[in-house]
């Protein structure tokens, strides 16, 4: 999970950010665009279920997603995205995992990057300095993917979160 720390004052949620991740790639942009991709944000507004988590080519790794739980605990989780104010909720409900429910703040920039902040109840997004940066892929009317890059033994591996529309 590429964890980012927001370094600047946040007026519209996105401004210059510096990654706290130790993963570096020479092809990664050093500056996160602040321009939002409104059409893509509107396309994913609504209620979604995370139906699968996969690690192409690396099925035997264990991933702690969003610093919350094992990635497999996210299967069946419900997500709500509100595009006009970039807020929403997420809830983990897997029977063998600890239940978790939280408000979120999110956006998609014009580089196709999904920026996510998981909030504690009653805490405003501008007070939360940690967030996550994932790539949006495979967007259709009823599904999309968020792809994270993680470092496993010095190699960069993808973690693919598959979403299906719930409504």
PDB file of C-alpha atoms in Angstrom:
ATOM      1  CA  UNK A   1       0.000   0.000   0.000  1.00  0.00           C
ATOM      2  CA  UNK A   2       1.529   3.259  -0.972  1.00  0.00           C
ATOM      3  CA  UNK A   3       0.901   5.348   2.099  1.00  0.00           C
ATOM      4  CA  UNK A   4       1.169   9.070   1.585  1.00  0.00           C
ATOM      5  CA  UNK A   5       1.460  11.845   4.101  1.00  0.00           C
ATOM      6  CA  UNK A   6      -0.209  15.089   3.234  1.00  0.00           C
ATOM      7  CA  UNK A   7       2.302  17.884   3.779  1.00  0.00           C
ATOM      8  CA  UNK A   8       0.295  20.915   2.769  1.00  0.00           C
ATOM      9  CA  UNK A   9      -2.848  22.776   3.694  1.00  0.00           C
ATOM     10  CA  UNK A  10      -5.728  21.074   1.954  1.00  0.00           C
ATOM     11  CA  UNK A  11      -8.386  23.315   0.477  1.00  0.00           C
ATOM     12  CA  UNK A  12      -9.914  20.991  -2.082  1.00  0.00           C
ATOM     13  CA  UNK A  13      -8.351  17.825  -0.675  1.00  0.00           C
ATOM     14  CA  UNK A  14      -5.479  17.542  -3.136  1.00  0.00           C
ATOM     15  CA  UNK A  15      -2.370  19.620  -3.281  1.00  0.00           C
ATOM     16  CA  UNK A  16       1.311  18.806  -3.406  1.00  0.00           C
ATOM     17  CA  UNK A  17       1.910  15.663  -1.417  1.00  0.00           C
ATOM     18  CA  UNK A  18       5.011  13.796  -0.455  1.00  0.00           C
ATOM     19  CA  UNK A  19       4.950  10.030  -0.286  1.00  0.00           C
ATOM     20  CA  UNK A  20       5.989   8.397   2.958  1.00  0.00           C
ATOM     21  CA  UNK A  21       6.402   5.101   1.148  1.00  0.00           C
ATOM     22  CA  UNK A  22       9.871   3.651   0.873  1.00  0.00           C
ATOM     23  CA  UNK A  23       8.951   2.226  -2.530  1.00  0.00           C
ATOM     24  CA  UNK A  24      10.521   4.261  -5.295  1.00  0.00           C
ATOM     25  CA  UNK A  25      10.344   3.754  -9.010  1.00  0.00           C
ATOM     26  CA  UNK A  26      12.183   5.823 -11.545  1.00  0.00           C
ATOM     27  CA  UNK A  27       9.027   6.116 -13.647  1.00  0.00           C
ATOM     28  CA  UNK A  28       6.853   7.470 -10.824  1.00  0.00           C
ATOM     29  CA  UNK A  29       5.883  11.096 -11.052  1.00  0.00           C
ATOM     30  CA  UNK A  30       7.320  13.103  -8.187  1.00  0.00           C
ATOM     31  CA  UNK A  31       4.367  15.474  -8.064  1.00  0.00           C
ATOM     32  CA  UNK A  32       0.776  14.398  -7.547  1.00  0.00           C
ATOM     33  CA  UNK A  33      -1.566  16.342  -9.831  1.00  0.00           C
ATOM     34  CA  UNK A  34      -4.163  18.467  -8.063  1.00  0.00           C
ATOM     35  CA  UNK A  35      -6.526  18.498 -11.052  1.00  0.00           C
ATOM     36  CA  UNK A  36      -9.483  16.185 -10.500  1.00  0.00           C
ATOM     37  CA  UNK A  37     -10.949  13.771 -13.038  1.00  0.00           C
ATOM     38  CA  UNK A  38     -14.611  14.654 -12.445  1.00  0.00           C
ATOM     39  CA  UNK A  39     -16.065  12.296 -15.111  1.00  0.00           C
ATOM     40  CA  UNK A  40     -14.315   9.299 -13.525  1.00  0.00           C
ATOM     41  CA  UNK A  41     -15.383  10.384 -10.038  1.00  0.00           C
ATOM     42  CA  UNK A  42     -19.009  10.642 -11.208  1.00  0.00           C
ATOM     43  CA  UNK A  43     -18.709   7.205 -12.874  1.00  0.00           C
ATOM     44  CA  UNK A  44     -17.892   5.511  -9.562  1.00  0.00           C
ATOM     45  CA  UNK A  45     -20.358   7.391  -7.393  1.00  0.00           C
ATOM     46  CA  UNK A  46     -22.713   5.076  -5.591  1.00  0.00           C
ATOM     47  CA  UNK A  47     -22.482   1.875  -3.594  1.00  0.00           C
ATOM     48  CA  UNK A  48     -19.912  -0.824  -4.319  1.00  0.00           C
ATOM     49  CA  UNK A  49     -18.783  -4.179  -2.943  1.00  0.00           C
ATOM     50  CA  UNK A  50     -15.140  -5.184  -2.989  1.00  0.00           C
ATOM     51  CA  UNK A  51     -15.472  -8.693  -4.469  1.00  0.00           C
ATOM     52  CA  UNK A  52     -11.863  -9.874  -4.780  1.00  0.00           C
ATOM     53  CA  UNK A  53      -8.288  -9.066  -3.822  1.00  0.00           C
ATOM     54  CA  UNK A  54      -5.553 -10.601  -5.956  1.00  0.00           C
ATOM     55  CA  UNK A  55      -1.798 -10.435  -6.316  1.00  0.00           C
ATOM     56  CA  UNK A  56      -1.069 -11.387  -9.942  1.00  0.00           C
ATOM     57  CA  UNK A  57       1.976 -13.657 -10.008  1.00  0.00           C
ATOM     58  CA  UNK A  58       2.311 -13.626  -6.206  1.00  0.00           C
ATOM     59  CA  UNK A  59      -0.653 -15.492  -4.720  1.00  0.00           C
ATOM     60  CA  UNK A  60       1.237 -16.540  -1.583  1.00  0.00           C
ATOM     61  CA  UNK A  61       1.930 -13.163  -0.041  1.00  0.00           C
ATOM     62  CA  UNK A  62       0.067 -11.653   2.897  1.00  0.00           C
ATOM     63  CA  UNK A  63      -0.919  -8.000   2.646  1.00  0.00           C
ATOM     64  CA  UNK A  64      -2.115  -5.683   5.434  1.00  0.00           C
ATOM     65  CA  UNK A  65      -4.402  -3.381   3.439  1.00  0.00           C
ATOM     66  CA  UNK A  66      -4.759   0.268   4.403  1.00  0.00           C
ATOM     67  CA  UNK A  67      -2.957  -0.467   7.692  1.00  0.00           C
ATOM     68  CA  UNK A  68      -6.246  -1.981   8.917  1.00  0.00           C
ATOM     69  CA  UNK A  69      -6.504  -5.708   8.262  1.00  0.00           C
ATOM     70  CA  UNK A  70      -5.415  -8.622   6.105  1.00  0.00           C
ATOM     71  CA  UNK A  71      -6.353  -7.884   2.495  1.00  0.00           C
ATOM     72  CA  UNK A  72      -8.676 -10.919   2.371  1.00  0.00           C
ATOM     73  CA  UNK A  73     -10.767  -9.276   5.147  1.00  0.00           C
ATOM     74  CA  UNK A  74     -11.729  -6.634   2.579  1.00  0.00           C
ATOM     75  CA  UNK A  75     -13.560  -9.169   0.391  1.00  0.00           C
ATOM     76  CA  UNK A  76     -17.256  -8.404   0.815  1.00  0.00           C
ATOM     77  CA  UNK A  77     -16.595  -4.943   2.243  1.00  0.00           C
ATOM     78  CA  UNK A  78     -19.038  -2.229   1.237  1.00  0.00           C
ATOM     79  CA  UNK A  79     -17.972   1.168  -0.055  1.00  0.00           C
ATOM     80  CA  UNK A  80     -20.043   4.263  -0.749  1.00  0.00           C
ATOM     81  CA  UNK A  81     -18.624   7.054  -2.909  1.00  0.00           C
ATOM     82  CA  UNK A  82     -20.273  10.489  -3.093  1.00  0.00           C
ATOM     83  CA  UNK A  83     -18.763  12.380  -6.020  1.00  0.00           C
ATOM     84  CA  UNK A  84     -20.035  15.913  -5.397  1.00  0.00           C
ATOM     85  CA  UNK A  85     -18.220  16.243  -2.050  1.00  0.00           C
ATOM     86  CA  UNK A  86     -15.631  13.438  -2.282  1.00  0.00           C
ATOM     87  CA  UNK A  87     -16.870  11.761   0.884  1.00  0.00           C
ATOM     88  CA  UNK A  88     -18.138   8.291   1.578  1.00  0.00           C
ATOM     89  CA  UNK A  89     -17.931   5.289   3.850  1.00  0.00           C
ATOM     90  CA  UNK A  90     -16.343   1.858   3.940  1.00  0.00           C
ATOM     91  CA  UNK A  91     -17.243  -1.120   6.092  1.00  0.00           C
ATOM     92  CA  UNK A  92     -15.477  -4.436   6.629  1.00  0.00           C
ATOM     93  CA  UNK A  93     -17.969  -7.208   7.350  1.00  0.00           C
ATOM     94  CA  UNK A  94     -16.117 -10.509   6.716  1.00  0.00           C
ATOM     95  CA  UNK A  95     -17.236 -13.010   9.377  1.00  0.00           C
ATOM     96  CA  UNK A  96     -13.740 -14.212  10.273  1.00  0.00           C
ATOM     97  CA  UNK A  97     -12.330 -10.680  10.575  1.00  0.00           C
ATOM     98  CA  UNK A  98     -12.756  -7.778  12.968  1.00  0.00           C
ATOM     99  CA  UNK A  99     -15.618  -5.538  11.849  1.00  0.00           C
ATOM    100  CA  UNK A 100     -14.629  -2.003  10.881  1.00  0.00           C
ATOM    101  CA  UNK A 101     -16.647   0.970   9.649  1.00  0.00           C
ATOM    102  CA  UNK A 102     -15.309   4.425   8.801  1.00  0.00           C
ATOM    103  CA  UNK A 103     -16.045   7.592   6.900  1.00  0.00           C
ATOM    104  CA  UNK A 104     -13.651   8.234   4.002  1.00  0.00           C
ATOM    105  CA  UNK A 105     -12.578  11.135   1.832  1.00  0.00           C
ATOM    106  CA  UNK A 106     -11.482  10.296  -1.697  1.00  0.00           C
ATOM    107  CA  UNK A 107     -10.763  11.733  -5.112  1.00  0.00           C
ATOM    108  CA  UNK A 108      -9.401  10.728  -8.500  1.00  0.00           C
ATOM    109  CA  UNK A 109      -6.909  13.024 -10.164  1.00  0.00           C
ATOM    110  CA  UNK A 110      -6.296  13.493 -13.884  1.00  0.00           C
ATOM    111  CA  UNK A 111      -3.357  11.046 -13.651  1.00  0.00           C
ATOM    112  CA  UNK A 112      -5.818   8.242 -12.836  1.00  0.00           C
ATOM    113  CA  UNK A 113      -4.731   8.078  -9.204  1.00  0.00           C
ATOM    114  CA  UNK A 114      -7.264   7.342  -6.481  1.00  0.00           C
ATOM    115  CA  UNK A 115      -6.443   9.266  -3.299  1.00  0.00           C
ATOM    116  CA  UNK A 116      -8.014   7.860  -0.125  1.00  0.00           C
ATOM    117  CA  UNK A 117      -8.140   9.049   3.478  1.00  0.00           C
ATOM    118  CA  UNK A 118      -9.734   6.868   6.143  1.00  0.00           C
ATOM    119  CA  UNK A 119     -11.144   9.097   8.875  1.00  0.00           C
ATOM    120  CA  UNK A 120     -11.835   8.535  12.531  1.00  0.00           C
ATOM    121  CA  UNK A 121     -15.364   9.488  13.597  1.00  0.00           C
ATOM    122  CA  UNK A 122     -15.645  13.232  14.149  1.00  0.00           C
ATOM    123  CA  UNK A 123     -12.232  14.035  12.632  1.00  0.00           C
ATOM    124  CA  UNK A 124     -12.121  16.389   9.657  1.00  0.00           C
ATOM    125  CA  UNK A 125     -10.143  15.299   6.580  1.00  0.00           C
ATOM    126  CA  UNK A 126      -7.819  18.296   6.795  1.00  0.00           C
ATOM    127  CA  UNK A 127      -6.620  17.005  10.184  1.00  0.00           C
ATOM    128  CA  UNK A 128      -5.724  13.566   8.742  1.00  0.00           C
ATOM    129  CA  UNK A 129      -2.225  13.591   7.295  1.00  0.00           C
ATOM    130  CA  UNK A 130      -1.994   9.950   6.174  1.00  0.00           C
ATOM    131  CA  UNK A 131      -3.609   8.624   3.036  1.00  0.00           C
ATOM    132  CA  UNK A 132      -3.289   6.033   0.299  1.00  0.00           C
ATOM    133  CA  UNK A 133      -2.598   6.323  -3.412  1.00  0.00           C
ATOM    134  CA  UNK A 134      -3.877   3.669  -5.836  1.00  0.00           C
ATOM    135  CA  UNK A 135      -4.320   3.464  -9.609  1.00  0.00           C
ATOM    136  CA  UNK A 136      -7.852   3.282 -11.082  1.00  0.00           C
ATOM    137  CA  UNK A 137      -8.223   0.643 -13.805  1.00  0.00           C
ATOM    138  CA  UNK A 138     -10.826  -1.271 -15.796  1.00  0.00           C
ATOM    139  CA  UNK A 139     -13.670   1.157 -15.114  1.00  0.00           C
ATOM    140  CA  UNK A 140     -17.025   0.081 -16.543  1.00  0.00           C
ATOM    141  CA  UNK A 141     -20.576   0.940 -15.544  1.00  0.00           C
ATOM    142  CA  UNK A 142     -20.643  -1.945 -13.056  1.00  0.00           C
ATOM    143  CA  UNK A 143     -17.036  -2.606 -12.039  1.00  0.00           C
ATOM    144  CA  UNK A 144     -13.608  -1.120 -11.528  1.00  0.00           C
ATOM    145  CA  UNK A 145     -10.269  -1.941  -9.959  1.00  0.00           C
ATOM    146  CA  UNK A 146      -7.934  -0.135  -7.622  1.00  0.00           C
ATOM    147  CA  UNK A 147      -4.332  -1.254  -8.026  1.00  0.00           C
ATOM    148  CA  UNK A 148      -1.673  -0.787  -5.392  1.00  0.00           C
ATOM    149  CA  UNK A 149       2.056  -1.433  -5.723  1.00  0.00           C
ATOM    150  CA  UNK A 150       3.842  -3.018  -2.787  1.00  0.00           C
ATOM    151  CA  UNK A 151       7.450  -3.994  -2.210  1.00  0.00           C
ATOM    152  CA  UNK A 152       7.935  -7.713  -1.595  1.00  0.00           C
ATOM    153  CA  UNK A 153      11.533  -8.769  -1.103  1.00  0.00           C
ATOM    154  CA  UNK A 154      12.814  -5.895  -3.211  1.00  0.00           C
ATOM    155  CA  UNK A 155      10.350  -6.551  -6.051  1.00  0.00           C
ATOM    156  CA  UNK A 156       7.321  -4.399  -6.839  1.00  0.00           C
ATOM    157  CA  UNK A 157       4.088  -6.431  -6.912  1.00  0.00           C
ATOM    158  CA  UNK A 158       0.527  -5.388  -7.704  1.00  0.00           C
ATOM    159  CA  UNK A 159      -2.377  -5.783  -5.313  1.00  0.00           C
ATOM    160  CA  UNK A 160      -5.654  -5.603  -7.262  1.00  0.00           C
ATOM    161  CA  UNK A 161      -8.890  -4.694  -5.478  1.00  0.00           C
ATOM    162  CA  UNK A 162     -11.927  -5.603  -7.636  1.00  0.00           C
ATOM    163  CA  UNK A 163     -15.166  -3.650  -7.081  1.00  0.00           C
ATOM    164  CA  UNK A 164     -18.690  -4.472  -8.322  1.00  0.00           C
ATOM    165  CA  UNK A 165     -21.597  -2.018  -8.252  1.00  0.00           C
ATOM    166  CA  UNK A 166     -24.073  -2.840  -5.468  1.00  0.00           C
ATOM    167  CA  UNK A 167     -27.017  -0.724  -6.637  1.00  0.00           C
TER     168      UNK A 167
END
